[in-house]
Coordinates of C-alpha atoms and ligand atoms in Angstrom, one line a residue:
M19 CA 0.0 0.0 0.0
T20 CA 1.3 3.4 -1.0
G21 CA -1.2 5.8 0.4
A22 CA -4.8 6.7 1.2
G23 CA -7.6 5.7 -1.1
R24 CA -9.7 2.7 -1.9
C25 CA -8.0 -0.7 -1.9
T26 CA -9.3 -4.0 -3.3
I27 CA -7.8 -7.4 -2.3
T28 CA -8.7 -10.4 -4.3
A29 CA -8.2 -14.0 -3.0
S30 CA -8.1 -16.8 -5.6
Q31 CA -7.0 -20.4 -5.7
A32 CA -6.3 -21.9 -9.1
G33 CA -6.9 -25.5 -8.2
D34 CA -4.9 -28.6 -9.1
A35 CA -5.3 -32.2 -10.1
D36 CA -7.2 -33.0 -6.9
F37 CA -9.1 -29.8 -6.2
A38 CA -11.3 -27.7 -8.4
P39 CA -10.5 -23.9 -8.6
A40 CA -12.1 -21.8 -5.8
P41 CA -14.2 -18.8 -6.8
A42 CA -12.2 -15.6 -6.4
I43 CA -13.3 -13.4 -3.6
A44 CA -12.7 -9.7 -3.6
R45 CA -12.9 -7.3 -0.6
A46 CA -12.6 -3.5 -1.0
F47 CA -11.8 -1.2 1.9
Q48 CA -10.8 2.4 2.6
I49 CA -7.1 3.1 3.5
S50 CA -6.9 6.2 5.6
G51 CA -3.8 8.0 6.8
V52 CA -0.8 9.5 5.1
I53 CA -1.1 10.9 1.6
L54 CA 2.2 12.9 1.6
Q55 CA 4.9 13.1 4.2
A56 CA 8.2 15.0 4.0
H57 CA 10.9 15.8 6.7
F58 CA 13.7 17.1 4.4
D59 CA 16.5 15.4 6.4
V60 CA 18.2 14.0 3.3
G61 CA 17.0 16.2 0.5
A62 CA 13.9 18.2 -0.7
D63 CA 11.8 15.0 -0.8
G64 CA 10.5 15.7 -4.3
F65 CA 9.6 19.3 -3.6
T66 CA 10.8 21.7 -6.4
Y67 CA 11.6 25.4 -5.8
V68 CA 9.9 28.0 -8.0
D69 CA 10.4 31.8 -8.1
D70 CA 7.3 34.1 -8.1
A71 CA 5.0 31.3 -6.7
F72 CA 2.5 33.6 -5.1
R73 CA 0.5 36.8 -5.5
D74 CA 1.4 37.3 -9.2
T75 CA 4.9 38.6 -8.4
H76 CA 7.6 39.1 -11.1
Q77 CA 10.9 39.5 -9.3
P78 CA 12.9 36.3 -9.6
A79 CA 16.2 38.1 -8.9
Y80 CA 15.0 38.8 -5.4
A81 CA 13.7 35.3 -4.5
S82 CA 15.7 32.1 -3.9
G83 CA 15.1 28.7 -2.4
T84 CA 17.5 26.2 -0.9
W85 CA 17.3 22.8 0.8
I86 CA 19.3 23.2 4.0
V87 CA 20.9 20.2 5.8
S88 CA 20.4 21.7 9.2
G89 CA 18.3 24.6 10.5
G90 CA 15.0 22.9 10.0
F91 CA 12.8 22.3 13.1
R92 CA 14.8 19.1 13.4
G93 CA 17.6 18.3 10.9
G94 CA 17.1 19.6 7.4
G95 CA 14.4 21.9 6.0
L96 CA 13.4 24.0 3.1
R97 CA 14.3 27.7 3.0
V98 CA 12.9 30.6 0.9
T99 CA 14.8 34.0 1.0
L100 CA 13.2 37.2 -0.3
G101 CA 14.4 40.7 -0.7
G102 CA 17.9 41.9 0.3
I103 CA 20.6 41.8 -2.5
D104 CA 20.9 45.6 -3.1
S105 CA 19.4 48.9 -2.1
N106 CA 16.9 49.0 -5.0
A107 CA 13.3 49.6 -3.9
I108 CA 11.4 46.4 -5.1
T109 CA 7.8 45.5 -4.7
G110 CA 6.2 42.0 -4.8
M111 CA 8.7 39.2 -4.2
S112 CA 7.8 35.5 -3.7
G113 CA 9.0 32.0 -3.9
G114 CA 7.8 28.5 -3.0
W115 CA 8.4 24.8 -2.9
A116 CA 5.9 22.8 -5.0
K117 CA 5.0 19.1 -5.1
T118 CA 2.1 17.3 -6.8
F119 CA 0.1 14.4 -5.3
N120 CA -2.6 12.2 -6.7
L121 CA -5.9 11.1 -5.2
T122 CA -7.8 8.1 -6.4
A123 CA -11.1 9.2 -4.9
P124 CA -12.6 12.4 -3.4
T125 CA -10.9 12.8 0.0
R126 CA -11.2 15.1 3.0
I127 CA -7.7 16.2 3.9
T128 CA -5.8 18.0 6.6
L129 CA -2.4 19.7 6.0
Y130 CA 0.1 19.9 8.8
V131 CA 3.2 21.9 8.2
R132 CA 5.8 23.4 10.5
G133 CA 6.8 27.0 9.4
S134 CA 9.0 29.8 10.6
L135 CA 8.8 33.4 9.2
T136 CA 11.4 36.0 10.0
Q137 CA 11.8 39.6 8.9
S138 CA 15.3 41.1 9.3
P139 CA 15.6 44.5 11.0
Y140 CA 15.0 47.8 9.1
Y141 CA 11.7 46.9 7.4
E142 CA 9.3 49.8 7.5
A143 CA 5.6 49.7 8.4
D144 CA 4.4 49.5 4.8
E145 CA 6.5 46.4 4.1
K146 CA 5.1 43.1 5.1
S147 CA 6.2 39.5 4.9
E148 CA 4.0 36.3 4.8
L149 CA 4.1 32.6 5.2
L150 CA 1.9 31.2 2.4
V151 CA 0.4 27.9 1.3
R152 CA -1.2 27.4 -2.1
L153 CA -3.3 24.4 -3.1
D154 CA -3.8 24.3 -6.8
G155 CA -4.9 27.9 -7.6
A156 CA -6.0 29.0 -4.2
L157 CA -4.2 30.4 -1.2
I158 CA -4.9 28.6 2.1
G159 CA -5.1 30.6 5.3
A160 CA -6.7 30.9 8.7
S161 CA -10.0 32.3 7.5
P162 CA -10.7 35.2 6.9
S163 CA -6.9 35.7 6.2
D164 CA -5.3 34.1 3.1
F165 CA -1.9 33.6 4.8
L166 CA -0.7 31.3 7.6
A167 CA 1.4 34.0 9.2
Q168 CA 2.2 37.7 8.5
I169 CA 4.8 40.1 9.9
V170 CA 4.6 43.9 9.3
G171 CA 7.8 45.9 9.6
D172 CA 8.4 48.0 12.7
G173 CA 10.8 50.6 11.3
N174 CA 14.5 51.2 11.1
T175 CA 14.9 51.0 14.9
G176 CA 13.5 47.6 15.4
G177 CA 15.2 44.2 15.6
A178 CA 14.4 41.1 13.6
I179 CA 10.9 39.8 14.0
T180 CA 10.1 36.1 13.9
T181 CA 7.1 33.8 14.5
G182 CA 9.5 31.1 15.6
W183 CA 8.6 27.5 14.7
R184 CA 4.9 27.0 14.6
L185 CA 2.8 24.0 13.6
Y186 CA 0.0 24.9 11.2
A187 CA -2.9 22.5 11.0
V188 CA -5.3 23.4 8.1
N189 CA -8.4 21.5 7.1
L190 CA -8.3 21.6 3.2
G191 CA -11.9 20.3 2.9
T192 CA -12.7 17.6 0.3
L193 CA -10.3 17.4 -2.6
S194 CA -11.4 15.8 -5.9
A195 CA -9.9 12.7 -7.4
G196 CA -6.9 13.5 -9.6
T197 CA -3.7 15.5 -9.4
H198 CA -3.2 18.4 -7.0
T199 CA -0.3 20.7 -6.4
L200 CA 0.8 22.0 -3.0
V201 CA 3.1 25.0 -2.8
L202 CA 4.7 26.2 0.5
G203 CA 6.7 29.4 0.7
G204 CA 6.6 33.1 1.3
Y205 CA 5.9 36.6 0.0
N206 CA 7.4 40.0 0.7
S207 CA 5.3 43.0 -0.4
K208 CA 8.2 45.5 -0.5
K209 CA 11.9 46.2 0.4
T210 CA 14.0 49.3 0.0
D211 CA 17.4 48.2 1.2
A212 CA 19.9 45.4 1.0
T213 CA 19.5 44.9 4.8
E214 CA 15.8 44.1 4.4
S215 CA 15.3 40.4 3.8
T216 CA 12.6 37.8 4.6
T217 CA 13.3 34.2 5.5
V218 CA 10.8 31.4 5.4
L219 CA 11.7 28.0 6.8
I220 CA 9.5 24.9 6.2
D221 CA 9.7 21.4 7.8
D222 CA 7.6 18.3 8.5
V223 CA 4.9 18.4 5.9
L224 CA 2.0 16.0 6.3
L225 CA -1.1 15.5 4.3
T226 CA -3.6 13.1 5.8
E227 CA -7.1 11.8 5.0
N228 CA -9.0 13.2 8.1
T229 CA -12.3 11.3 8.3
A230 CA -11.7 7.5 8.5
G231 CA -9.8 7.7 11.8
A232 CA -12.4 10.0 13.3
Q233 CA -15.3 7.8 12.1
A234 CA -13.6 4.7 13.6
A235 CA -13.2 6.5 16.9
V236 CA -16.8 7.7 17.1
A237 CA -18.1 4.2 16.0
S238 CA -16.3 2.7 19.0
L239 CA -18.4 4.7 21.5
D240 CA -21.0 3.0 23.6
F241 CA -24.0 4.9 25.0
E242 CA -24.5 2.5 27.9
R243 CA -20.9 2.7 29.0
F244 CA -21.1 6.5 28.9
K245 CA -24.0 6.3 31.3
E246 CA -22.4 3.7 33.5
N247 CA -19.3 5.9 34.0
I248 CA -21.5 8.7 35.3
R249 CA -23.4 6.2 37.6
I250 CA -20.2 5.0 39.1
L251 CA -18.4 8.4 39.5
S252 CA -21.5 10.0 41.0
G253 CA -22.2 6.9 43.2
S254 CA -19.2 7.7 45.3
G255 CA -20.6 11.1 46.3
D256 CA -20.0 14.6 45.3
R257 CA -16.2 14.4 45.2
T258 CA -15.5 17.7 47.1
Q259 CA -11.7 18.4 46.8
G260 CA -9.8 16.6 49.5
S261 CA -12.6 14.2 50.4
A262 CA -12.7 10.4 50.6
S263 CA -15.3 10.4 47.8
Y264 CA -12.9 12.3 45.6
T265 CA -10.2 9.7 46.3
T266 CA -12.6 6.8 45.6
A267 CA -13.7 8.3 42.3
S268 CA -10.1 9.2 41.2
L269 CA -8.8 5.6 41.9
W270 CA -11.6 4.1 39.8
L271 CA -10.9 6.6 37.0
E272 CA -7.2 5.9 37.0
N273 CA -7.8 2.2 36.8
Q274 CA -10.0 2.7 33.7
L275 CA -7.2 4.7 32.0
R276 CA -4.5 2.2 32.9
A277 CA -6.6 -0.7 31.6
A278 CA -6.7 1.1 28.3
G279 CA -2.9 1.3 28.2
Y280 CA -2.3 4.8 29.4
V281 CA 0.3 6.0 31.8
V282 CA -1.5 8.0 34.5
Q283 CA 0.2 11.2 35.5
H284 CA -0.5 13.8 38.1
H285 CA -0.1 17.6 38.2
A286 CA 0.7 18.4 41.8
Y287 CA -0.1 21.8 43.4
T288 CA -1.0 23.2 46.7
Y289 CA -4.4 24.4 47.8
L290 CA -4.8 26.2 51.1
G291 CA -1.5 24.6 52.3
Q292 CA -2.7 21.1 51.3
P293 CA -1.2 19.0 48.5
R294 CA -3.6 18.4 45.7
T295 CA -3.4 16.8 42.2
S296 CA -5.1 16.9 38.8
I297 CA -5.1 13.7 36.8
Y298 CA -4.0 13.4 33.2
V299 CA -3.0 10.9 30.4
T300 CA -1.5 11.7 27.1
K301 CA -1.9 10.2 23.7
V302 CA 1.5 10.9 22.2
G303 CA 1.4 12.1 18.6
T304 CA 3.4 9.9 16.1
L305 CA 4.6 12.9 14.0
F306 CA 4.1 15.9 16.2
P307 CA 4.6 14.7 19.7
D308 CA 5.5 18.3 20.7
Q309 CA 2.1 19.7 20.0
M310 CA -1.3 18.8 21.6
Y311 CA -4.9 19.4 22.1
I312 CA -6.3 19.3 25.6
V313 CA -9.7 17.6 26.3
S314 CA -10.8 18.1 29.9
A315 CA -13.5 18.1 32.6
H316 CA -13.4 18.6 36.4
L317 CA -13.5 15.6 38.7
D318 CA -14.3 17.5 41.9
G319 CA -17.9 18.3 42.7
R320 CA -20.1 19.9 45.3
G321 CA -23.7 20.0 46.6
G322 CA -23.7 17.0 48.9
G323 CA -25.3 14.6 46.3
G324 CA -23.5 12.9 43.4
A325 CA -22.4 15.9 41.2
A326 CA -23.6 13.7 38.4
N327 CA -24.1 16.4 35.8
D328 CA -21.5 18.8 37.4
D329 CA -19.3 17.2 36.3
A330 CA -19.3 13.4 36.3
S331 CA -20.9 13.8 32.9
G332 CA -17.9 15.8 31.5
C333 CA -15.5 13.2 33.1
S334 CA -17.3 10.4 31.3
L335 CA -16.9 12.3 28.1
V336 CA -13.2 12.7 28.6
L337 CA -12.8 9.1 29.7
E338 CA -14.7 7.8 26.7
S339 CA -12.7 10.0 24.3
A340 CA -9.4 8.7 25.8
L341 CA -10.5 5.1 25.5
A342 CA -11.7 5.6 21.9
L343 CA -8.4 7.1 20.8
A344 CA -6.2 4.6 22.8
G345 CA -5.9 2.3 19.8
L346 CA -5.6 4.8 17.0
P347 CA -2.4 6.6 16.1
T348 CA -2.7 10.4 16.0
A349 CA -0.4 12.7 14.2
V350 CA -0.3 15.3 17.1
S351 CA -0.7 14.6 20.8
V352 CA -3.9 14.7 22.8
R353 CA -3.9 15.2 26.6
F354 CA -7.0 14.2 28.6
I355 CA -7.1 16.1 31.9
F356 CA -9.4 15.6 34.9
W357 CA -9.1 18.8 37.0
N358 CA -9.4 19.1 40.8
N359 CA -10.5 22.2 42.7
E360 CA -12.7 23.6 39.9
E361 CA -15.5 24.2 42.4
T362 CA -13.2 26.2 44.8
G363 CA -12.3 28.7 42.0
L364 CA -10.5 26.9 39.1
N365 CA -7.5 26.4 41.4
G366 CA -6.2 23.1 39.7
S367 CA -6.3 24.5 36.2
T368 CA -4.9 27.8 37.2
A369 CA -2.0 26.1 38.9
Y370 CA -1.4 24.1 35.8
V371 CA -1.3 27.1 33.5
N372 CA 0.9 29.1 35.9
E373 CA 3.4 26.4 36.1
R374 CA 3.4 25.0 32.6
A375 CA 2.6 27.8 30.1
S376 CA 6.4 28.5 29.9
Q377 CA 7.3 24.8 29.5
Q378 CA 5.3 24.3 26.2
G379 CA 7.2 22.6 23.4
V380 CA 10.3 22.0 25.5
E381 CA 12.1 18.7 24.7
S382 CA 13.4 17.2 27.9
P383 CA 15.9 15.7 28.0
P384 CA 17.3 17.5 24.9
G385 CA 17.4 15.2 21.9
S386 CA 15.1 12.6 23.5
G387 CA 12.0 13.3 21.4
I388 CA 10.1 13.6 24.7
Y389 CA 8.0 16.7 25.3
P390 CA 6.6 16.7 28.9
E391 CA 4.4 19.7 28.0
P392 CA 3.6 19.7 24.3
R393 CA 2.6 23.1 22.8
W394 CA -1.1 23.9 23.3
L395 CA -2.9 23.8 20.0
G396 CA -6.3 24.1 21.6
M397 CA -8.2 23.4 24.9
I398 CA -11.7 22.0 25.1
Q399 CA -13.3 21.9 28.6
H400 CA -16.6 20.0 29.3
D401 CA -18.7 21.1 32.3
Q402 CA -22.3 19.8 32.6
I403 CA -23.5 18.2 29.4
L404 CA -26.8 16.4 30.2
Y405 CA -29.6 18.8 31.0
D406 CA -31.3 21.2 28.6
H407 CA -34.8 21.7 29.9
G408 CA -35.1 25.3 28.9
L409 CA -35.3 28.5 31.0
P410 CA -37.3 28.4 33.1
P411 CA -36.6 24.7 33.3
Q412 CA -39.4 22.3 32.2
H413 CA -40.1 18.8 33.5
D414 CA -38.9 17.3 30.2
Q415 CA -36.1 18.0 27.9
I416 CA -37.2 20.8 25.5
P417 CA -37.6 20.0 21.8
A418 CA -35.0 22.6 21.0
A419 CA -32.3 21.0 23.3
D420 CA -28.8 21.6 22.1
L421 CA -25.2 21.8 23.1
D422 CA -23.5 25.1 23.8
V423 CA -19.9 25.6 22.6
E424 CA -18.7 28.9 24.1
Y425 CA -15.5 30.9 23.6
Q426 CA -14.6 34.2 25.3
A427 CA -14.9 37.2 22.9
S428 CA -12.7 39.3 25.2
S429 CA -9.8 36.9 25.3
T430 CA -6.6 37.5 23.4
W431 CA -7.1 34.3 21.5
A432 CA -10.8 35.0 20.6
T433 CA -10.3 34.7 16.8
Q434 CA -8.6 31.2 17.1
S435 CA -11.1 30.2 19.8
L436 CA -14.0 31.0 17.5
Q437 CA -12.4 28.9 14.8
L438 CA -12.1 26.0 17.3
A439 CA -15.8 26.5 18.3
N440 CA -16.8 26.4 14.7
A441 CA -14.7 23.2 14.1
L442 CA -16.7 21.6 17.0
R443 CA -20.0 22.8 15.5
A444 CA -19.0 21.3 12.1
G445 CA -18.0 18.1 14.0
N446 CA -21.4 18.1 15.7
Q447 CA -23.0 18.1 12.2
T448 CA -20.8 15.2 11.1
Y449 CA -20.7 13.0 14.1
S450 CA -23.5 13.8 16.5
T451 CA -26.6 11.7 15.9
N452 CA -29.5 13.6 17.6
Y453 CA -28.8 17.1 18.8
P454 CA -27.3 20.3 17.2
A455 CA -24.7 22.6 18.7
Q456 CA -24.6 26.4 18.8
V457 CA -21.7 28.7 19.4
G458 CA -21.7 31.4 22.1
S459 CA -19.1 34.1 23.0
N460 CA -19.2 34.3 26.8
M461 CA -17.2 31.2 28.0
N462 CA -16.9 31.6 31.8
Y463 CA -16.6 30.0 35.2
T464 CA -14.8 26.8 34.2
D465 CA -11.3 25.3 33.8
S466 CA -10.9 26.6 30.3
V467 CA -10.7 30.2 31.5
P468 CA -7.1 30.1 32.8
F469 CA -6.1 29.0 29.2
Q470 CA -8.0 31.7 27.3
N471 CA -5.1 34.1 26.8
Y472 CA -2.6 31.3 25.8
T473 CA -4.4 29.2 23.2
A474 CA -7.6 28.6 21.3
T475 CA -10.0 27.8 24.2
V476 CA -13.7 26.7 24.4
S477 CA -16.2 25.2 26.8
V478 CA -18.9 22.6 26.0
R479 CA -22.0 22.6 28.1
D480 CA -25.7 21.8 28.0
N481 CA -26.6 25.4 28.5
Q482 CA -24.9 28.8 28.3
R483 CA -23.1 29.4 31.6
V484 CA -23.9 33.0 32.2
A485 CA -27.2 33.5 30.5
E486 CA -28.8 30.2 31.4
I487 CA -27.1 28.1 34.1
G488 CA -26.5 31.3 36.1
N489 CA -30.2 32.1 35.9
G490 CA -31.5 28.8 37.1
S491 CA -31.7 26.5 34.0
N492 CA -30.8 23.4 36.1
P493 CA -32.6 23.0 39.5
Y494 CA -30.1 20.3 40.5
W495 CA -27.0 22.4 40.0
H496 CA -24.8 22.3 43.1
Q497 CA -27.7 20.5 45.0
P498 CA -28.0 17.1 46.7
T499 CA -30.4 16.2 43.9
D500 CA -27.6 16.2 41.2
L501 CA -27.8 12.4 41.2
Y502 CA -27.6 9.8 38.4
T503 CA -31.3 9.1 38.9
A504 CA -32.3 12.7 38.2
Y505 CA -31.6 12.4 34.5
S506 CA -33.7 10.8 31.8
E507 CA -32.7 8.7 28.8
A508 CA -33.0 11.8 26.6
D509 CA -30.7 13.8 29.0
F510 CA -28.0 11.2 28.8
R511 CA -28.5 11.1 25.0
L512 CA -27.7 14.8 24.8
G513 CA -24.5 14.2 26.7
F514 CA -23.6 11.4 24.5
N515 CA -24.0 13.7 21.5
A516 CA -21.4 15.9 23.1
V517 CA -19.0 12.9 23.3
Q518 CA -19.6 12.3 19.6
M519 CA -19.0 15.9 18.7
T520 CA -15.8 16.4 20.7
L521 CA -14.3 13.0 19.9
G522 CA -15.0 13.3 16.2
T523 CA -13.7 16.9 16.0
V524 CA -10.5 16.2 18.1
A525 CA -9.8 13.0 16.1
E526 CA -9.9 15.0 12.9
L527 CA -7.8 17.9 14.3
A528 CA -5.2 15.5 15.8
G529 CA -5.0 13.5 12.6
A530 CA -6.3 10.1 14.0
M531 CA -5.6 7.3 11.5
T532 CA -6.8 3.8 11.1
A533 CA -3.4 2.8 9.8
P534 CA -0.2 3.8 11.5
A535 CA 1.9 6.6 10.1
Q536 CA 5.6 5.9 9.8
P537 CA 7.6 8.5 11.8
Ligands
LIG603 ZN1 -18.8 22.4 36.8

């Protein structure tokens, strides 16, 4: 097998003097996974450099491309250099590395590429540099932009400006059968001096079929097991931080994770002078182990009952997602976190962000390929996912019941967080069987908040936190009545649709594959 597509295997037996020939039997199946992969460690891996690859530029003398043996993210890489050369004022320079690939059937595809964009000192404010990707005729960007990264000059007094190495994950949508051309490179709008030059570095290009792995993961979910997790977790009590019921629930949860093959880890911190931990496991990415999505819920609860909806329901979602991805390779890492001390003021998640934000993407020990804290690509928190009975709450689930994906419009990552929320809504349309999802802009009061100024961040809930839950949409919230027995089959089904949505979306984003990728 050489790549993704449809594969047919035929078994036949010709027969001999003693046995008649057997009828041939053919079986066809879909091969998911890697369509194109390049690491540039021993050469350009079939990519070809072209001047003036973007934005209809015509300045080949001010663009060049070189394969470099070192200076990639790891080992070799591809470089594009724009501008410089002399003191002439030049407008519109570009160059890119091109490669064609072939698809045997229409295929939904994600592109992963590491890129670094650097502008030398002395560029003025009307001179910009961009990291660009073109697929066939169209530039691919983070909508509404048509670039992956852009730097605008800061004047003669400034130093060099660089994005540093970033991993870009771009859903290319469904590509038609046939030949396609991918071009990776850069553009410089203007330079006026020999000292003004733009450098684009490219490494680790991966094109994957993005649906088969996600479909396999979602198909492995089990509604009854989702319910049973909630029954068991809430059966030990409300799991107030530091309590015996918290310990009982955490030991059961850790056993489930270990049984699936995970190494259970703890993030230790102090709360009011007492040692506390949050629990996590990590699905390590085969190609980008240094990058991760976070899928989380809070294990602690309150109210003196079972904290079934708040938040045993979210913990069941995170556990089921971890189990579903345990057996499937993913291109990037996924970390599943069960927070402690949410109910006392987001203390577990806040301690995690305070300690670990600066450790993102650090390889330790150097050269080991081990990244204790992979760089955060996005964070999805789940906090109450069962109960949408309207406002004021009705006895039964309302016909318009839905899931609420909220980001925080006032956060510094609002644009990327909205993109993550929209990815979840699209995932809901693809993978959830019964209930829709809507996007809101006032994420608040849960463990995603400490992350909101560091990465794309959303919460998933059964109601909007501020407008609905805060105004009484769930009469069991923080009450002794938040018990497993308080919720109907339809309520659990709403929560199960959240599992389908998050798991399907994260499996797509993380590049889950039904066949292993070769590192
Ligand atoms: Zn909660």
